[in-house]
PDB file of C-alpha atoms in Angstrom:
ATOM      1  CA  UNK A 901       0.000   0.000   0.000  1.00 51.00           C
ATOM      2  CA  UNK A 902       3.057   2.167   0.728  1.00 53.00           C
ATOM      3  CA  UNK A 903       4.073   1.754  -3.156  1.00 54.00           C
ATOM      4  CA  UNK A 904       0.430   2.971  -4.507  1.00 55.00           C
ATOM      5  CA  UNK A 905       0.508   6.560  -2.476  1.00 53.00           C
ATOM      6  CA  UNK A 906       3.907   7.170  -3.824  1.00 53.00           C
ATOM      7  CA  UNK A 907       2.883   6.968  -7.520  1.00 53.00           C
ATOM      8  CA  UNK A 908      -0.105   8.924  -6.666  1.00 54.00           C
ATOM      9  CA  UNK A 909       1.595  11.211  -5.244  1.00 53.00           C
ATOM     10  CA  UNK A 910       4.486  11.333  -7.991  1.00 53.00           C
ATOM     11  CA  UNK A 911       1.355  12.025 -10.542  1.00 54.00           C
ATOM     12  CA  UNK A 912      -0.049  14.823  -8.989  1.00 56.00           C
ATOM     13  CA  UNK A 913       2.917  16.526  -8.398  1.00 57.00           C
ATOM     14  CA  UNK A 914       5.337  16.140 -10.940  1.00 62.00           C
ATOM     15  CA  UNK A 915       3.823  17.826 -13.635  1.00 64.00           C
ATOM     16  CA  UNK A 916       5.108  17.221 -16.878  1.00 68.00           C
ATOM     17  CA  UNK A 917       4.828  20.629 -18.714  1.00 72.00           C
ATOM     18  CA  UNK A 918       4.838  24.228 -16.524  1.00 85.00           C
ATOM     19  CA  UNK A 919       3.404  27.573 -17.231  1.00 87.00           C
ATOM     20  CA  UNK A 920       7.072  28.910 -17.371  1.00 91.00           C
ATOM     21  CA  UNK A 921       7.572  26.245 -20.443  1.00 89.00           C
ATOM     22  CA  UNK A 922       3.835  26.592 -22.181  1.00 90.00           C
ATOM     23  CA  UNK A 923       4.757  30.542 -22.336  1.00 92.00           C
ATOM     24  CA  UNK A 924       8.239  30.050 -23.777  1.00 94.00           C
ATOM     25  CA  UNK A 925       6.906  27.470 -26.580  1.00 94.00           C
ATOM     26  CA  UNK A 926       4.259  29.951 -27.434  1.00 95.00           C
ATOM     27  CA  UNK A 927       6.340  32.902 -27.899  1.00 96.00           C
ATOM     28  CA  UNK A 928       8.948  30.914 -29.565  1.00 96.00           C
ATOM     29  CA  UNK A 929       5.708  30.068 -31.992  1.00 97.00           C
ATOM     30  CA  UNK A 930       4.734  33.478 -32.315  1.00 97.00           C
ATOM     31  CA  UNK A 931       7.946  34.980 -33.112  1.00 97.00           C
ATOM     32  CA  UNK A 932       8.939  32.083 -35.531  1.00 96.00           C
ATOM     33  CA  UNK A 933       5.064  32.866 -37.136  1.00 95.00           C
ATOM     34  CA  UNK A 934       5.936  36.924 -37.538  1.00 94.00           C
ATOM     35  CA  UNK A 935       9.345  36.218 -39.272  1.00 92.00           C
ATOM     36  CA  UNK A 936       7.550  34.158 -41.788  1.00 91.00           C
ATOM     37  CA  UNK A 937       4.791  36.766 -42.232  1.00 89.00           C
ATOM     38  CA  UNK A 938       7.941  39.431 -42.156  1.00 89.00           C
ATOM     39  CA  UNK A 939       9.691  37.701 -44.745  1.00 87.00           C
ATOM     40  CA  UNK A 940       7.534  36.462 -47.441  1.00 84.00           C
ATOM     41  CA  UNK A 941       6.257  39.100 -49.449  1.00 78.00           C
ATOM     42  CA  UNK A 942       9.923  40.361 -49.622  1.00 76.00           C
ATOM     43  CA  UNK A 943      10.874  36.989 -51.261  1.00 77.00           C
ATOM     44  CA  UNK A 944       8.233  37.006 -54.104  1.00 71.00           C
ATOM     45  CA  UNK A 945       8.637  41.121 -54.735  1.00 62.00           C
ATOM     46  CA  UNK A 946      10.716  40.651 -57.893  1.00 60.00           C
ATOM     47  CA  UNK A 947       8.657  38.472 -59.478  1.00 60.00           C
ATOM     48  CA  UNK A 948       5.426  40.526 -58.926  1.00 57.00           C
ATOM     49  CA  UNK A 949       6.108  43.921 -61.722  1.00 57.00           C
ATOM     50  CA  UNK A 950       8.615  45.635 -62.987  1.00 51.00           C
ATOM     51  CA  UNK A 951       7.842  48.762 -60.589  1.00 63.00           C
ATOM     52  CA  UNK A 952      10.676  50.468 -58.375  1.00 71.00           C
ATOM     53  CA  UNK A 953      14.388  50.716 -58.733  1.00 85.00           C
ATOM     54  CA  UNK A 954      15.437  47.544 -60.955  1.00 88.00           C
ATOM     55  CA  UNK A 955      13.143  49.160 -63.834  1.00 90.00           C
ATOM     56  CA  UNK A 956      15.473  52.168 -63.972  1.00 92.00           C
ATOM     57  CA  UNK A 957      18.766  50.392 -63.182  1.00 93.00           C
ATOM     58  CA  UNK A 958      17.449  47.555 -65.730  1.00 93.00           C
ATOM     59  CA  UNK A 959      16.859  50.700 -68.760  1.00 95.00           C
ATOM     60  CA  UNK A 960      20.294  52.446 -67.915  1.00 95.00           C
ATOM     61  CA  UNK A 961      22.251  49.118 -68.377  1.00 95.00           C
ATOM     62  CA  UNK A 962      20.654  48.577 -71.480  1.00 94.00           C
ATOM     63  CA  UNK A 963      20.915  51.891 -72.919  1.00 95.00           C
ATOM     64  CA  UNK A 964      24.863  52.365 -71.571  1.00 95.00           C
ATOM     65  CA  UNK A 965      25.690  48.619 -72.421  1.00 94.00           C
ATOM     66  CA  UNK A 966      23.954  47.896 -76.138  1.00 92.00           C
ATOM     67  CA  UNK A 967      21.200  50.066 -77.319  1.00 93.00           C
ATOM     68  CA  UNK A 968      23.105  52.933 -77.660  1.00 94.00           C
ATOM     69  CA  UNK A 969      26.259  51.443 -78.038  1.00 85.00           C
ATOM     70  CA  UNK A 970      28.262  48.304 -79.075  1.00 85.00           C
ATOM     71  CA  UNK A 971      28.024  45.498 -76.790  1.00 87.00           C
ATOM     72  CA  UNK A 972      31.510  44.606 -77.911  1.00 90.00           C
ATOM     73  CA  UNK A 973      32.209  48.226 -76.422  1.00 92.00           C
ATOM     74  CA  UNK A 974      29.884  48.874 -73.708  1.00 92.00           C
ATOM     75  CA  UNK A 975      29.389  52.491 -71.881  1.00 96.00           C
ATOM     76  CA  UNK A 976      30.717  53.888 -74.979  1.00 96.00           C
ATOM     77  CA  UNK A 977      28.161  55.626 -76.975  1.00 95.00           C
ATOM     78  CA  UNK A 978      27.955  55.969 -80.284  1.00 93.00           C
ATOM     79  CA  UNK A 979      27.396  59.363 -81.394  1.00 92.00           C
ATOM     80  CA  UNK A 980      24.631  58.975 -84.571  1.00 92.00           C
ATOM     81  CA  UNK A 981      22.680  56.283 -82.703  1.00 92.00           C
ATOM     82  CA  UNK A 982      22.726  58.641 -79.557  1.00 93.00           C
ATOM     83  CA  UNK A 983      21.863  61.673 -81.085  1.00 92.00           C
ATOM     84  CA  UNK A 984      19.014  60.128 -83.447  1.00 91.00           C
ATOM     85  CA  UNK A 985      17.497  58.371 -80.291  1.00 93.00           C
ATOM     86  CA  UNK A 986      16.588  61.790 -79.089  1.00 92.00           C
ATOM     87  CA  UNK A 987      16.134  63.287 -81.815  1.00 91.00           C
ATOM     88  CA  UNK A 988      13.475  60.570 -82.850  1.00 91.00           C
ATOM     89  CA  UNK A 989      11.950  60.663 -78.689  1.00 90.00           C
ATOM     90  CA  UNK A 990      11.667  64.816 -79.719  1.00 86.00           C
ATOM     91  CA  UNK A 991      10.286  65.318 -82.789  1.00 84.00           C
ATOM     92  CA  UNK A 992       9.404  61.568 -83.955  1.00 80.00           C
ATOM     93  CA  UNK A 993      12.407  61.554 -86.910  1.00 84.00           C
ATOM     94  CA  UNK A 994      13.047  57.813 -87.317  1.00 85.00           C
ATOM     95  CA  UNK A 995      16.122  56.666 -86.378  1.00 87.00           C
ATOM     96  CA  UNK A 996      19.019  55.021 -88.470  1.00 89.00           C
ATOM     97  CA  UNK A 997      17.935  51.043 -88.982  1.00 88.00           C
ATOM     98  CA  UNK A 998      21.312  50.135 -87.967  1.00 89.00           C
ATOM     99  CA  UNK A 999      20.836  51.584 -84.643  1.00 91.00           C
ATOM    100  CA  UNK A1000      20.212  48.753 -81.451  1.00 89.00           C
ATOM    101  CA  UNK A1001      16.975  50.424 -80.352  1.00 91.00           C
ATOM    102  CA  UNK A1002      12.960  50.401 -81.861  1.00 90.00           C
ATOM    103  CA  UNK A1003      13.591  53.179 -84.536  1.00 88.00           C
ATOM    104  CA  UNK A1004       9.823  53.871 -84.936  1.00 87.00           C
ATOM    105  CA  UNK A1005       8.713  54.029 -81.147  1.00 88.00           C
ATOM    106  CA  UNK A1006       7.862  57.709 -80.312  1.00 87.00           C
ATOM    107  CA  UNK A1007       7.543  57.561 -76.584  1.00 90.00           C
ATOM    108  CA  UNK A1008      10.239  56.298 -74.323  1.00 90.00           C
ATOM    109  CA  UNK A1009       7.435  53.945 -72.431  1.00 89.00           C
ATOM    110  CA  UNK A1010       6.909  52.508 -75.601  1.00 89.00           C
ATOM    111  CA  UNK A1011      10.371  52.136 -76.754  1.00 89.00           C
ATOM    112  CA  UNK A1012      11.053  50.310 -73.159  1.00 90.00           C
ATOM    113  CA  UNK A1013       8.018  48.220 -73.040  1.00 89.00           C
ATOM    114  CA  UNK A1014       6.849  49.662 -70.587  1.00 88.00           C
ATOM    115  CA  UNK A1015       2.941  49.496 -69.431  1.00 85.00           C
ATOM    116  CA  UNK A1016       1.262  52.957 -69.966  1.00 79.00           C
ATOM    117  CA  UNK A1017       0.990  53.797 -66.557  1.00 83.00           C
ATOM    118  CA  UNK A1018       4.813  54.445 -65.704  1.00 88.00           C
ATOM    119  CA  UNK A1019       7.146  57.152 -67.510  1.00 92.00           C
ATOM    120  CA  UNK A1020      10.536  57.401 -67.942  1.00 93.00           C
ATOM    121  CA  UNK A1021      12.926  60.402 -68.466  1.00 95.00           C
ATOM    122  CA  UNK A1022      16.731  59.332 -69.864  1.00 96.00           C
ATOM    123  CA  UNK A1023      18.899  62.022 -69.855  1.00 96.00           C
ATOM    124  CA  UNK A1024      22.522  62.441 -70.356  1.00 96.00           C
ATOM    125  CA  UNK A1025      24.409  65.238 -67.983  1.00 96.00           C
ATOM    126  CA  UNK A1026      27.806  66.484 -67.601  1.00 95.00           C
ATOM    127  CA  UNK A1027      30.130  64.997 -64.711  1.00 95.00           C
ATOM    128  CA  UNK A1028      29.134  68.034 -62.367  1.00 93.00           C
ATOM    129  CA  UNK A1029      25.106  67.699 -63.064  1.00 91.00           C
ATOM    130  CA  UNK A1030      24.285  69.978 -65.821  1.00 93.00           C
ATOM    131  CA  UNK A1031      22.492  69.364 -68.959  1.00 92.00           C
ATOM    132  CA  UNK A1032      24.274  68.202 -72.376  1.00 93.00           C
ATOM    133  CA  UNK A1033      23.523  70.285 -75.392  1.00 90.00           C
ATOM    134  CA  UNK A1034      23.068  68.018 -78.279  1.00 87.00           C
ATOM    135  CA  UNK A1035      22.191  70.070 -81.964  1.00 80.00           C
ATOM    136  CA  UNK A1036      18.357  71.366 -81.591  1.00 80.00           C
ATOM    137  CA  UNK A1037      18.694  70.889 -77.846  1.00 86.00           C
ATOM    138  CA  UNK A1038      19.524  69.152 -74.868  1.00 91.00           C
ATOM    139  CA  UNK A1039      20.057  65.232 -74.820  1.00 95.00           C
ATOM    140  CA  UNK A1040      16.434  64.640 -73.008  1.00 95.00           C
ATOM    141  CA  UNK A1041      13.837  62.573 -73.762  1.00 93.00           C
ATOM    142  CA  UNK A1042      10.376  61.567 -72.373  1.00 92.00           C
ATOM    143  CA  UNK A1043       8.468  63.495 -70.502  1.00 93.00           C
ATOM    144  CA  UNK A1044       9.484  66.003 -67.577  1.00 93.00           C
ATOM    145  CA  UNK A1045       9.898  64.456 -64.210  1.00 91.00           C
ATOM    146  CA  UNK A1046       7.163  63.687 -61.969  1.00 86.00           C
ATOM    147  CA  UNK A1047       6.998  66.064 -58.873  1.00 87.00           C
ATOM    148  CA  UNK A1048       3.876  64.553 -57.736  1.00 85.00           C
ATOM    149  CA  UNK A1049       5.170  60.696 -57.554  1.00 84.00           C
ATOM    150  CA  UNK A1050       7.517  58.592 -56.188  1.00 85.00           C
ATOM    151  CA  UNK A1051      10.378  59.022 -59.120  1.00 91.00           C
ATOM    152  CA  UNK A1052      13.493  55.661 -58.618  1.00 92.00           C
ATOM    153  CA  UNK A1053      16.551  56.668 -60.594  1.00 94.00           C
ATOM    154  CA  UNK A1054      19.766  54.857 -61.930  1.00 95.00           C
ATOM    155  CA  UNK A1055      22.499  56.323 -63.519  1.00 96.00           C
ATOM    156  CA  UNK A1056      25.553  55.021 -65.687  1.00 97.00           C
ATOM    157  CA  UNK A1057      29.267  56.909 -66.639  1.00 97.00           C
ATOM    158  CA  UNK A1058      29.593  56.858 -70.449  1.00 97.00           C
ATOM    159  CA  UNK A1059      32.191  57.748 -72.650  1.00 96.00           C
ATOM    160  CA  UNK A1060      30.186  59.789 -75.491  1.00 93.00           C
ATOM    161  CA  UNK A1061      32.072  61.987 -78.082  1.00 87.00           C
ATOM    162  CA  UNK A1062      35.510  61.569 -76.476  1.00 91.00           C
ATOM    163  CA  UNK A1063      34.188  63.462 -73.361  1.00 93.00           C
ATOM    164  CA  UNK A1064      32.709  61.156 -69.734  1.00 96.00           C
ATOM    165  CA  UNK A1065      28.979  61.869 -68.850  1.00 97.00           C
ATOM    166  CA  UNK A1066      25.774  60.148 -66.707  1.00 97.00           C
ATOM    167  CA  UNK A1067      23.491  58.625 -68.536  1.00 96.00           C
ATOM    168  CA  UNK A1068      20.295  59.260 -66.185  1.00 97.00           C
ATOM    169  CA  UNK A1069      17.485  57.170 -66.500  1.00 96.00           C
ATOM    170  CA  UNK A1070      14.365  58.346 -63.572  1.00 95.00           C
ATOM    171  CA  UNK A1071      11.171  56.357 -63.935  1.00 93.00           C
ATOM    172  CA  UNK A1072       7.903  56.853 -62.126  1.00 90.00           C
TER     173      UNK A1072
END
């Protein structure tokens, strides 16, 4: 009879889970729980649009690497593919058909593939910020930028008619 109270009593009070542990599992849960919420959309963002910073980064590459250039010779611009390309963004001249770019397209969203809701300015600037005179004008194209939105911007050092400028791509 002496053996039979001591496993009752060993029952009743050795418990085999305490407050102290049921609180630290559950936090432990919780936290693990907010990471995953945390973390998830941030995995799947690139795959969702082409909005935000990799659209201009992804334009100025293109435009300092081939479409302006030779990909043999990239972030060297050539000077009659450069100049038509804004010329033909300004006044919608057609562009050279040996040039790397649509030489029909008459808006830069077009020319990008962009969807019509986002714009994009490319512009090409001296070293110190200021505007590069090309003949007729400046070496802009698109339309002027956004004060009103949220405007993500990537720029690129070319070599363009022996001289170093930015190419400067802002999209919004």
């Amino acid at each position: 009879m002496h053996q039979r109270t001591d496993r009752k009593q060993r029952t009743e009070s050795g418990r085999a889970q305490t407050t102290i542990d049921f609180a630290i599992g559950i936090s432990l849960f919780l936290v693990v729980v907010a990471a995953v919420v945390a973390f998830v959309p941030a995995i799947f963002a690139p795959f969702e649009s082409t909005d935000g910073p990799q659209t201009a980064d992804r334009i100025a590459t293109s435009l300092s690497t081939d479409r302006l250039g030779d990909p043999a010779e990239p972030y060297a611009l050539n000077e009659t593919c450069t100049n038509a390309f804004f010329i033909q963004l300004d006044n919608g001249t057609n562009a050279p058909a040996t040039c790397q770019f649509d030489v029909t397209a008459d808006a830069t969203t077009a020319l990008f593939g962009l969807p019509g809701t986002r714009d994009v300015n490319v512009s090409i600037r001296t070293l110190d910020g200021a505007p590069a005179n090309r003949p007729g004008g400046e070496y802009v194209a698109g339309p002027p930028v956004s004060e009103a939105n949220a405007v993500n911007a990537a720029q690129r050092i070319v070599r363009f008619d022996g001289e170093t400028y930015r190419l400067l791509v802002r999209v919004w």
